mmCIF file of C-alpha atoms in Angstrom:
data_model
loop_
_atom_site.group_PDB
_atom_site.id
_atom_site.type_symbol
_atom_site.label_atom_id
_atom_site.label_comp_id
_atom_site.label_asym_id
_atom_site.label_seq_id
_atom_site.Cartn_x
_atom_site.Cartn_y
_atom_site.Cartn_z
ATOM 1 C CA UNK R 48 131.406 87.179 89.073
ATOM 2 C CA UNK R 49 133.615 89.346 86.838
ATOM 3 C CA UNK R 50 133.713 89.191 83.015
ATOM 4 C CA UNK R 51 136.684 90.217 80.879
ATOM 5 C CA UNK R 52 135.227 93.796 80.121
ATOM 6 C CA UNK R 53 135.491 94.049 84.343
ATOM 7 C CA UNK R 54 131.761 94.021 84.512
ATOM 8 C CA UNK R 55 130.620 92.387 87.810
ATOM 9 C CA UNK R 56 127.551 90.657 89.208
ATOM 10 C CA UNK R 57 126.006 89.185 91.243
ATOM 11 C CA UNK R 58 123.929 85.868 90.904
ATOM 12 C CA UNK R 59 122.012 84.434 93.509
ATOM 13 C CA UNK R 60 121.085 80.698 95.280
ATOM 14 C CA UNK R 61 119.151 80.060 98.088
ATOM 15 C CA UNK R 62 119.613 77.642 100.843
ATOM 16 C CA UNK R 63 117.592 77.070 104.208
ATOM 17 C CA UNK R 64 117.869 79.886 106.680
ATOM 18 C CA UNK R 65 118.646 77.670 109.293
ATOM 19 C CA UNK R 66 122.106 76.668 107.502
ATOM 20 C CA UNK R 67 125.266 77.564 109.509
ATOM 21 C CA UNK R 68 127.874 79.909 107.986
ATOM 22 C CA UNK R 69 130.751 77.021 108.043
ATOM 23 C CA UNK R 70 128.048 75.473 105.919
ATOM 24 C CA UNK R 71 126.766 77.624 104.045
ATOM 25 C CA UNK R 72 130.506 78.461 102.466
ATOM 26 C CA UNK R 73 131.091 74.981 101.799
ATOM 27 C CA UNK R 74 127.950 74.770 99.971
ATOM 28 C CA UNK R 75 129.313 78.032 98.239
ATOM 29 C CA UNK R 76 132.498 76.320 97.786
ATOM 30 C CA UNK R 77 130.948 73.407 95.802
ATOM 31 C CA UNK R 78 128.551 75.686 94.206
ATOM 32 C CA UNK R 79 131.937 77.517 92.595
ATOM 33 C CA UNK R 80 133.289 73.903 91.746
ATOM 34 C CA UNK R 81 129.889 73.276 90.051
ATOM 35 C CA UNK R 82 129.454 76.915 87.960
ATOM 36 C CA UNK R 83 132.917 77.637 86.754
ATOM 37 C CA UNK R 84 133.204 75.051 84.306
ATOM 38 C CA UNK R 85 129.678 76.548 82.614
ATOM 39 C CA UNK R 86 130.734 80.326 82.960
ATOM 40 C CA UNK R 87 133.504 82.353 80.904
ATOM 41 C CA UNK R 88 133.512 85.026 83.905
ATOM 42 C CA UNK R 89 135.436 84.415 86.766
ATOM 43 C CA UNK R 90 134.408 84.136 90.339
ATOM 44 C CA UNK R 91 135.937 87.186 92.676
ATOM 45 C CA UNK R 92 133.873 86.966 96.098
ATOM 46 C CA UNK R 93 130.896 85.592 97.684
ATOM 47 C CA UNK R 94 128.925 86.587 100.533
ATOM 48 C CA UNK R 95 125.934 84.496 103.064
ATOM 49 C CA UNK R 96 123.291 86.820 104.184
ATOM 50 C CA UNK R 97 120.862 86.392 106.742
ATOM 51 C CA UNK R 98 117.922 88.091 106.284
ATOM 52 C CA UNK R 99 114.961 89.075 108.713
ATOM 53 C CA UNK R 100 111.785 91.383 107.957
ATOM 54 C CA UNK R 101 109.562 92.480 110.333
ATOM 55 C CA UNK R 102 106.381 91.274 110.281
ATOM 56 C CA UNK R 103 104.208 93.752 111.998
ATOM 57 C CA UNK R 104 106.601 97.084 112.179
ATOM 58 C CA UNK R 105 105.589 100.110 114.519
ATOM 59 C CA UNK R 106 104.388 102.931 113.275
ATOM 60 C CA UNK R 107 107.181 105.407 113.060
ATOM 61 C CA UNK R 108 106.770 108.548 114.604
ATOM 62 C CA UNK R 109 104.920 111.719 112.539
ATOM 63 C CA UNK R 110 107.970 113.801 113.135
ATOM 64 C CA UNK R 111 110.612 110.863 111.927
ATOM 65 C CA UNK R 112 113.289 112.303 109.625
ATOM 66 C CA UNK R 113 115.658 109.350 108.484
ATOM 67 C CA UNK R 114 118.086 112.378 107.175
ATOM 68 C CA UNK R 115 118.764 113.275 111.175
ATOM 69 C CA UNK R 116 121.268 111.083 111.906
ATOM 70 C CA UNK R 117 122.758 110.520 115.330
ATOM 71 C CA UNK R 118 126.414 110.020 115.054
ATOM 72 C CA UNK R 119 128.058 107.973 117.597
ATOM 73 C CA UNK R 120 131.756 107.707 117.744
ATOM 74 C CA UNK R 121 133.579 104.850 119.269
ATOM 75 C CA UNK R 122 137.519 104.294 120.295
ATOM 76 C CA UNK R 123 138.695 100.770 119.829
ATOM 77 C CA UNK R 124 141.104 98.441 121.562
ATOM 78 C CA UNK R 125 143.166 100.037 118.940
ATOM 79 C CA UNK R 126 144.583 103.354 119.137
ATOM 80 C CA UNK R 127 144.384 105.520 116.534
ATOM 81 C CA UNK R 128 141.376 103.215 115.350
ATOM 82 C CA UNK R 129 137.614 104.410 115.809
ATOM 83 C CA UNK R 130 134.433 103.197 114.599
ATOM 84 C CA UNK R 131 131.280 104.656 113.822
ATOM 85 C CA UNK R 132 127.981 103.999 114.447
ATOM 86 C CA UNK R 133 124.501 106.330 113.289
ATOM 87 C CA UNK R 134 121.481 106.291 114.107
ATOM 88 C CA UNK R 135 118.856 107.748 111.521
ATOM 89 C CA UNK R 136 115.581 109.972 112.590
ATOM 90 C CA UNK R 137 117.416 110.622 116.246
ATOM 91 C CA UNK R 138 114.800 111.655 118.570
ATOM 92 C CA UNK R 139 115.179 115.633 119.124
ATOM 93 C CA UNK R 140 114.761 114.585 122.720
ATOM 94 C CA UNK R 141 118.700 113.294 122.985
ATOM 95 C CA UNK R 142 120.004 116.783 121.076
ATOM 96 C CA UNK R 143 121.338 119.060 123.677
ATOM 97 C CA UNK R 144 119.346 122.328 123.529
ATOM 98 C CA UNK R 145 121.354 124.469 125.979
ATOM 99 C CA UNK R 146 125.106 125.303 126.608
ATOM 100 C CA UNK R 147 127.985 124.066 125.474
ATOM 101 C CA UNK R 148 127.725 121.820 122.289
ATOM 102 C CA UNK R 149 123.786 122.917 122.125
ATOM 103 C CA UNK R 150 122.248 121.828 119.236
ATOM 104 C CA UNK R 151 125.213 119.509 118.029
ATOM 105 C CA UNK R 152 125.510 116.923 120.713
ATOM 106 C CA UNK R 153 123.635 114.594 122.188
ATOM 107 C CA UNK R 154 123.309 113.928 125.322
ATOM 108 C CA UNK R 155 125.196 111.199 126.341
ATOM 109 C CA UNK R 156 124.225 110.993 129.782
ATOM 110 C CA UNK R 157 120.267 109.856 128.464
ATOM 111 C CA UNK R 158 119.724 106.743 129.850
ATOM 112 C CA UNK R 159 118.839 105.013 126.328
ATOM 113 C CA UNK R 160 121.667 105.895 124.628
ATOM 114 C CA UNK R 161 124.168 104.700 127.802
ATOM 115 C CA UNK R 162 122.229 101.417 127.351
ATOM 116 C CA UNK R 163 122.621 101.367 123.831
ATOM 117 C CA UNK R 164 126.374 102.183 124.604
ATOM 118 C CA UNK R 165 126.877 99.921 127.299
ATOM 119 C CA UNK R 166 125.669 96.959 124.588
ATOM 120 C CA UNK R 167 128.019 98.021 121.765
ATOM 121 C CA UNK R 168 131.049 97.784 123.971
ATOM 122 C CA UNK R 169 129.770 94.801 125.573
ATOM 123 C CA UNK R 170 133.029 93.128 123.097
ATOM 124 C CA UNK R 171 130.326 91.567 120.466
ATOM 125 C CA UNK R 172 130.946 93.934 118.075
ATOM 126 C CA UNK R 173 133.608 95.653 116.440
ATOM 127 C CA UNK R 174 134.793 98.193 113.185
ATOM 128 C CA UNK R 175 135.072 96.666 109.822
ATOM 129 C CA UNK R 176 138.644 96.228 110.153
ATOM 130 C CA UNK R 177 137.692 93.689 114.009
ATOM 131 C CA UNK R 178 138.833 96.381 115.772
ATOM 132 C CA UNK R 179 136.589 95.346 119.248
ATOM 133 C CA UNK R 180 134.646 98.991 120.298
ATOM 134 C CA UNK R 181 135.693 100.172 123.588
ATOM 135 C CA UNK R 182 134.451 103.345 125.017
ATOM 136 C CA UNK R 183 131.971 106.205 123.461
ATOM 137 C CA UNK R 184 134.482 109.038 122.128
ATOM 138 C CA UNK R 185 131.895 111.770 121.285
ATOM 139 C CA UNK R 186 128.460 111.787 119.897
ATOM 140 C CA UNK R 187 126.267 114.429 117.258
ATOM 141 C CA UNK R 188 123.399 114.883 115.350
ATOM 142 C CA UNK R 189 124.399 115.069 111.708
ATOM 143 C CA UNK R 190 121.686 116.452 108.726
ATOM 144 C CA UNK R 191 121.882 114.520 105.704
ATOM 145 C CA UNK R 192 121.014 115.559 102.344
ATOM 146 C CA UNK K 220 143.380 81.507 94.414
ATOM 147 C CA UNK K 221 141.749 80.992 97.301
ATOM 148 C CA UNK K 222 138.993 82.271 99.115
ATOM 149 C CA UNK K 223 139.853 84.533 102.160
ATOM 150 C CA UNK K 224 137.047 85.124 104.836
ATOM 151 C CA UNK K 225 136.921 88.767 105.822
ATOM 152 C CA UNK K 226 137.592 89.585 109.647
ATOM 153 C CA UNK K 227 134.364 90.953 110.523
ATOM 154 C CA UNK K 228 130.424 90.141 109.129
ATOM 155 C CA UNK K 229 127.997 92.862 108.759
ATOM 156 C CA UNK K 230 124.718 93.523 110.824
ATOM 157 C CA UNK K 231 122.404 96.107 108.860
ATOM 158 C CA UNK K 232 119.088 97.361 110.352
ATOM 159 C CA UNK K 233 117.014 99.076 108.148
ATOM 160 C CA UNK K 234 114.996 101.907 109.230
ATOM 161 C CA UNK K 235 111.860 104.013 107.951
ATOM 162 C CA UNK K 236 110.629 107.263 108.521
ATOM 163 C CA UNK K 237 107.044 108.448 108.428
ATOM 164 C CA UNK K 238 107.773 109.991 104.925
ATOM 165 C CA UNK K 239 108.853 106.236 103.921
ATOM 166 C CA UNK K 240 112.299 107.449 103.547
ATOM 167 C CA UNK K 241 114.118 104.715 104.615
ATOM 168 C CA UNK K 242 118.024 104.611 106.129
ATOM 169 C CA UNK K 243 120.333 102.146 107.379
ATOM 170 C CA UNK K 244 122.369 101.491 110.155
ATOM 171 C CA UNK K 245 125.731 99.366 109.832
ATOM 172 C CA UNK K 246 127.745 97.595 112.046
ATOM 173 C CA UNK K 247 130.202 94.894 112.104
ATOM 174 C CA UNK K 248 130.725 91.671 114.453
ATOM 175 C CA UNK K 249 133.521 89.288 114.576
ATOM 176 C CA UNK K 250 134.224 87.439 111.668
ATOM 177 C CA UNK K 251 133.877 84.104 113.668
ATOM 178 C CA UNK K 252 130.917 84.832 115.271
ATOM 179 C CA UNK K 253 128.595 81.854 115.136
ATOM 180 C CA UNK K 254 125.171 83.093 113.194
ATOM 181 C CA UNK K 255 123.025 82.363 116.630
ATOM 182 C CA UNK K 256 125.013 84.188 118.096
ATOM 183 C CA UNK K 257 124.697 87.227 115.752
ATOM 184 C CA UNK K 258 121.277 86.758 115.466
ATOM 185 C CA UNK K 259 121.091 86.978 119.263
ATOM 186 C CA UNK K 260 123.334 90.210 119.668
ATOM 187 C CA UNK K 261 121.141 91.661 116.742
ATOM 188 C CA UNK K 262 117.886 91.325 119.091
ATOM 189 C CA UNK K 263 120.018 92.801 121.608
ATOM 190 C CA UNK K 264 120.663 95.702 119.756
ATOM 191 C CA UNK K 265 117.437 96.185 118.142
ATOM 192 C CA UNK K 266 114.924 97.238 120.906
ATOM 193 C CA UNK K 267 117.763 99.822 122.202
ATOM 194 C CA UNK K 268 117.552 101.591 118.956
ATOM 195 C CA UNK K 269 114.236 101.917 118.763
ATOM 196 C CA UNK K 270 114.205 103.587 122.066
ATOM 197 C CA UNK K 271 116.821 106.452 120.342
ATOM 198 C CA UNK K 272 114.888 106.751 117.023
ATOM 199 C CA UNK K 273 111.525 108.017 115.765
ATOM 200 C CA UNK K 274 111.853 105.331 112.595
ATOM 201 C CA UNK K 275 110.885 102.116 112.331
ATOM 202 C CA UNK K 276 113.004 99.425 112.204
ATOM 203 C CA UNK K 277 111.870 97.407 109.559
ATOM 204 C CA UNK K 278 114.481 94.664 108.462
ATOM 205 C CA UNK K 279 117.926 93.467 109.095
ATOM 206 C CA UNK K 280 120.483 91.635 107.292
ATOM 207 C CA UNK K 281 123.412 89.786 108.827
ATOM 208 C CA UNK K 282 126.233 89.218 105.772
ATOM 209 C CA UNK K 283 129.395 87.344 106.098
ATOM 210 C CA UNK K 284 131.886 87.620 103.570
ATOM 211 C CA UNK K 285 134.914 86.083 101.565
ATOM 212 C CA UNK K 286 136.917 87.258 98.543
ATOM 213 C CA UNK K 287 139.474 85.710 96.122
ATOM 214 C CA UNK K 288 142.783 86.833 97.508
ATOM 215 C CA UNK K 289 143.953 86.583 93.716
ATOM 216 C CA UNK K 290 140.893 85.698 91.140
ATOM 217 C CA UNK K 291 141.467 84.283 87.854
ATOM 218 C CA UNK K 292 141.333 86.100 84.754
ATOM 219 C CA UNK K 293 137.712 86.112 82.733
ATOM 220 C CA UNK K 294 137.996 84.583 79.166
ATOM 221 C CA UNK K 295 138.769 86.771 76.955
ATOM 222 C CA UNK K 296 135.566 88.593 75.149
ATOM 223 C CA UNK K 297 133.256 86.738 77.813
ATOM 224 C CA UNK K 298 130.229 89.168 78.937
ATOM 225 C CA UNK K 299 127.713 89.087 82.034
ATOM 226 C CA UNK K 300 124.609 90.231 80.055
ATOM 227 C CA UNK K 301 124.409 86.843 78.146
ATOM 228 C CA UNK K 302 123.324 84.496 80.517
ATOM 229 C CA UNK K 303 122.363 80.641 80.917
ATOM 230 C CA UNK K 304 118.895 80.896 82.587
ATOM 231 C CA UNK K 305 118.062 77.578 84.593
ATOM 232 C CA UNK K 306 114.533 77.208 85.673
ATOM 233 C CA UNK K 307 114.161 74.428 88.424
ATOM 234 C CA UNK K 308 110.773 72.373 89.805
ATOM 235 C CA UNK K 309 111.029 73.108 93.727
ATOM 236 C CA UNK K 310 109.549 70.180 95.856
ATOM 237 C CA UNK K 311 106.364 72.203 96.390
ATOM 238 C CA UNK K 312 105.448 72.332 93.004
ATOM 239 C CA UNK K 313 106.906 75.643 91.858
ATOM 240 C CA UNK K 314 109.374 77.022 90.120
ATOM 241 C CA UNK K 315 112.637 78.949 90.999
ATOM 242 C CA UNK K 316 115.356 80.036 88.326
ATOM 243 C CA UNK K 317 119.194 80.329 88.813
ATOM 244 C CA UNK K 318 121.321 82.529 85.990
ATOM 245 C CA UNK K 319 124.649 81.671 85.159
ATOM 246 C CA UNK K 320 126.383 84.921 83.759
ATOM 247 C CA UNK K 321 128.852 85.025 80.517
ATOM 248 C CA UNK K 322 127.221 80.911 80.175
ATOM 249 C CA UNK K 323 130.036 79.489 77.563
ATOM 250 C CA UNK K 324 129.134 79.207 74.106
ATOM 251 C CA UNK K 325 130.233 75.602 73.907
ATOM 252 C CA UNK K 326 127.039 74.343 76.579
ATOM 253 C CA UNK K 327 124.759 75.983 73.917
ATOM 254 C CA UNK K 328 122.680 74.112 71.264
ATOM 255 C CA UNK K 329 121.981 76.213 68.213
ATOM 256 C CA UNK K 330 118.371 76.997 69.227
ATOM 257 C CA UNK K 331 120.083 78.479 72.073
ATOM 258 C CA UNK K 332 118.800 76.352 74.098
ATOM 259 C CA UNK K 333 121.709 74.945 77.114
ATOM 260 C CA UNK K 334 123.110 70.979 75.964
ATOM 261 C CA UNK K 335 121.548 69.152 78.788
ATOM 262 C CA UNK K 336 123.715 65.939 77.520
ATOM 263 C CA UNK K 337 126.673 68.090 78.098
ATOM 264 C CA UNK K 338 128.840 66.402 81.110
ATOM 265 C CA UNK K 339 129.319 69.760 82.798
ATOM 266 C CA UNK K 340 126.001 70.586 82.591
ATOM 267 C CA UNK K 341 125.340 67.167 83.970
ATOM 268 C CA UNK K 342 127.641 67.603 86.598
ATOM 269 C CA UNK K 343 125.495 71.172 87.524
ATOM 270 C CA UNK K 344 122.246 69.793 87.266
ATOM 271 C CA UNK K 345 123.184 66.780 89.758
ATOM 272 C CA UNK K 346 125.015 69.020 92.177
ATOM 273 C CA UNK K 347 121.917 71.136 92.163
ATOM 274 C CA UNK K 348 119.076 68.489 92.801
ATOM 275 C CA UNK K 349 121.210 65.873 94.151
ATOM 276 C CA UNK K 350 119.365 64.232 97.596
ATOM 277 C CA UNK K 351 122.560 65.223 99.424
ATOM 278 C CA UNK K 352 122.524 69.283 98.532
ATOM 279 C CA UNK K 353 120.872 71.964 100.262
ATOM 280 C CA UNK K 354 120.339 74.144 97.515
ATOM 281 C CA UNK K 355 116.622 75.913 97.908
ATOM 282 C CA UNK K 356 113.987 78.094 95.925
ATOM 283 C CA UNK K 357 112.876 81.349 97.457
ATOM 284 C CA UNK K 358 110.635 80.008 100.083
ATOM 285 C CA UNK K 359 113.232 77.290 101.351
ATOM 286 C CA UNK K 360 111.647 73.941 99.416
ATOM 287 C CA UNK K 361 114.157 71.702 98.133
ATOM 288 C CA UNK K 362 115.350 72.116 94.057
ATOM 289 C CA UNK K 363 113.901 68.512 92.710
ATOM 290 C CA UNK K 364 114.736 68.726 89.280
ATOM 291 C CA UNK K 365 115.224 71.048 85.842
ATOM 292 C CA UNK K 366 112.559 72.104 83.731
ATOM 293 C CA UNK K 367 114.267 74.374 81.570
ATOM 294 C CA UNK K 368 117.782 75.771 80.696
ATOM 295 C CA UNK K 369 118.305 78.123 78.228
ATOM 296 C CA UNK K 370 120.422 81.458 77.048
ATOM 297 C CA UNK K 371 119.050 84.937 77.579
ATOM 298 C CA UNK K 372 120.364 88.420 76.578
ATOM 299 C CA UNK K 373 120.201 91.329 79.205
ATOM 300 C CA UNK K 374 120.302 94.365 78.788
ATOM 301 C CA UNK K 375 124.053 96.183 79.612
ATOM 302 C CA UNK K 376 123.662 98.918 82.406
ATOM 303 C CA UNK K 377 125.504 102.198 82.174
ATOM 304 C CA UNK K 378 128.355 100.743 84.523
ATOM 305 C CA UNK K 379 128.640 97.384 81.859
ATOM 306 C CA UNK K 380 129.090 99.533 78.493
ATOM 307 C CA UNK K 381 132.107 99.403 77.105
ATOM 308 C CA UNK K 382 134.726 102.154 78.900
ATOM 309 C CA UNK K 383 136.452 103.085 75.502
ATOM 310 C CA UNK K 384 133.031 103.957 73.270
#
């Protein structure tokens, strides 16, 4: 919600998890209906989220670095359209050590990451824009600050 | 003035390091993908990223989204920080609260506390408990009824001062 200085946020309801997202916006929808005629600000979005903690997480490993990022790069059924997907604390296993692109790339030819490939152009899931990933266009290691 | 869906919804996994750093991963699925679906696709996903990472993956969120393709404009002078605070009895005996930013002047008693007789306020509190409305606390139990409704100040952050002080 956005007042008439432009300041926005963002107030919260809950509804079961099992609720379906045709639903759950129709509840939203009558929640609007219900709120706007209580609220000087002005509704702009609204937004369902799902979400899931685990219970009993793994240990991660001693030499984990979430600021080692693995950076895959994915063409679309789009030209000229690519999406990006990273993967943070990427084992130093999948870094190339030797030859060309040592240090930088990973190896692509790992087993894990062609599975992980092989599932993310699989046609479930896409850019932001719904451009449907296609094929893996390159992949790095990237250092965060 | 309508609300648009966006074309894609949003799967984030969130991931920890042994420093308790934590990072996320983002990606999007189809905007009409059913949520069992996602779900499904997101425990797809999930063990072949642990197998690349030395995190943890400890959460994920699944987000579908819609936006006013052309929102009205805010009353004049209204202002997020003074809210209508509802506090609601939950079916298993607690309580939950829901705030209702820039709450109009007009619903307000002098106390400050929020005119319950007040039709739209009716109107709220009926949507909200009404037998037919799936509205929840925290932990899922039904919203039964109101036990308090009143208006609270908070404080402005940086981002909500004014841009011309």
């Amino acid at each position: 919600m956005r007042d008439d200085s432009g300041s926005v946020v963002y107030p919260r309801v809950n509804i079961p998890m099992g609720t379906t997202v045709a639903e759950s916006f129709a509840a939203a929808d009558t929640w609007r209906s219900l709120v706007s005629p209580l609220s000087d600000a002005v509704f702009v979005s609204q937004a369902v989220h799902y979400p899931a903690v685990e219970m009993s997480p793994a240990d991660p490993s001693p030499a984990s670095n979430a600021t080692v990022a693995g950076i895959l790069i994915f063409n679309t059924a789009t030209a000229g359209e690519y999406a990006i997907v990273e993967i943070p604390g990427i084992r130093e296993e999948f870094i190339i050590i030797a030859g060309e692109g040592a240090g930088v790339q990973l190896d692509t030819e790992a087993p894990a990451i062609a599975d992980l490939v092989t599932q993310l152009v699989s046609g479930a899931w896409c850019n932001p824009w719904g451009f449907q990933l296609t094929a893996l266009a390159g992949a790095m290691v990237q250092i965060r600050p | 003035m309508a609300f648009v869906s966006r074309p894609t919804a949003s799967l984030s996994y969130t991931l920890q390091d042994a420093s308790g750093s934590k990072s996320q991963i983002n990606i999007n699925i189809p905007g009409g993908t059913l949520i069992n679906v996602a779900f499904a696709a997101a425990d797809a996903l999930r063990p072949l990223i642990a197998a690349l990472t030395d995190c943890a993956v400890i959460a994920q969120n699944i987000t579908y989204s819609q936006a006013d393709d052309a929102p009205a404009a805010a009353v004049a002078g209204s202002r997020v920080e003074e809210k209508g605070t509802f506090v609601w009895r939950t079916a298993n005996a607690r309580t939950t609260q829901i705030t209702i930013p820039a709450i109009k002047d007009s619903l307000l008693l002098q106390s400050g506390a929020v005119d319950r007789d007040n039709l739209a306020v009716a109107a709220f509190v009926a949507g909200v408990t009404g037998a037919d409305t799936i509205f929840a606390g925290a932990d899922g139990s039904d919203i039964r009824s109101l036990a308090a409704a009143y208006q609270r100040f908070r404080s402005s952050t940086k981002n909500q001062l004014p841009r011309d002080r």
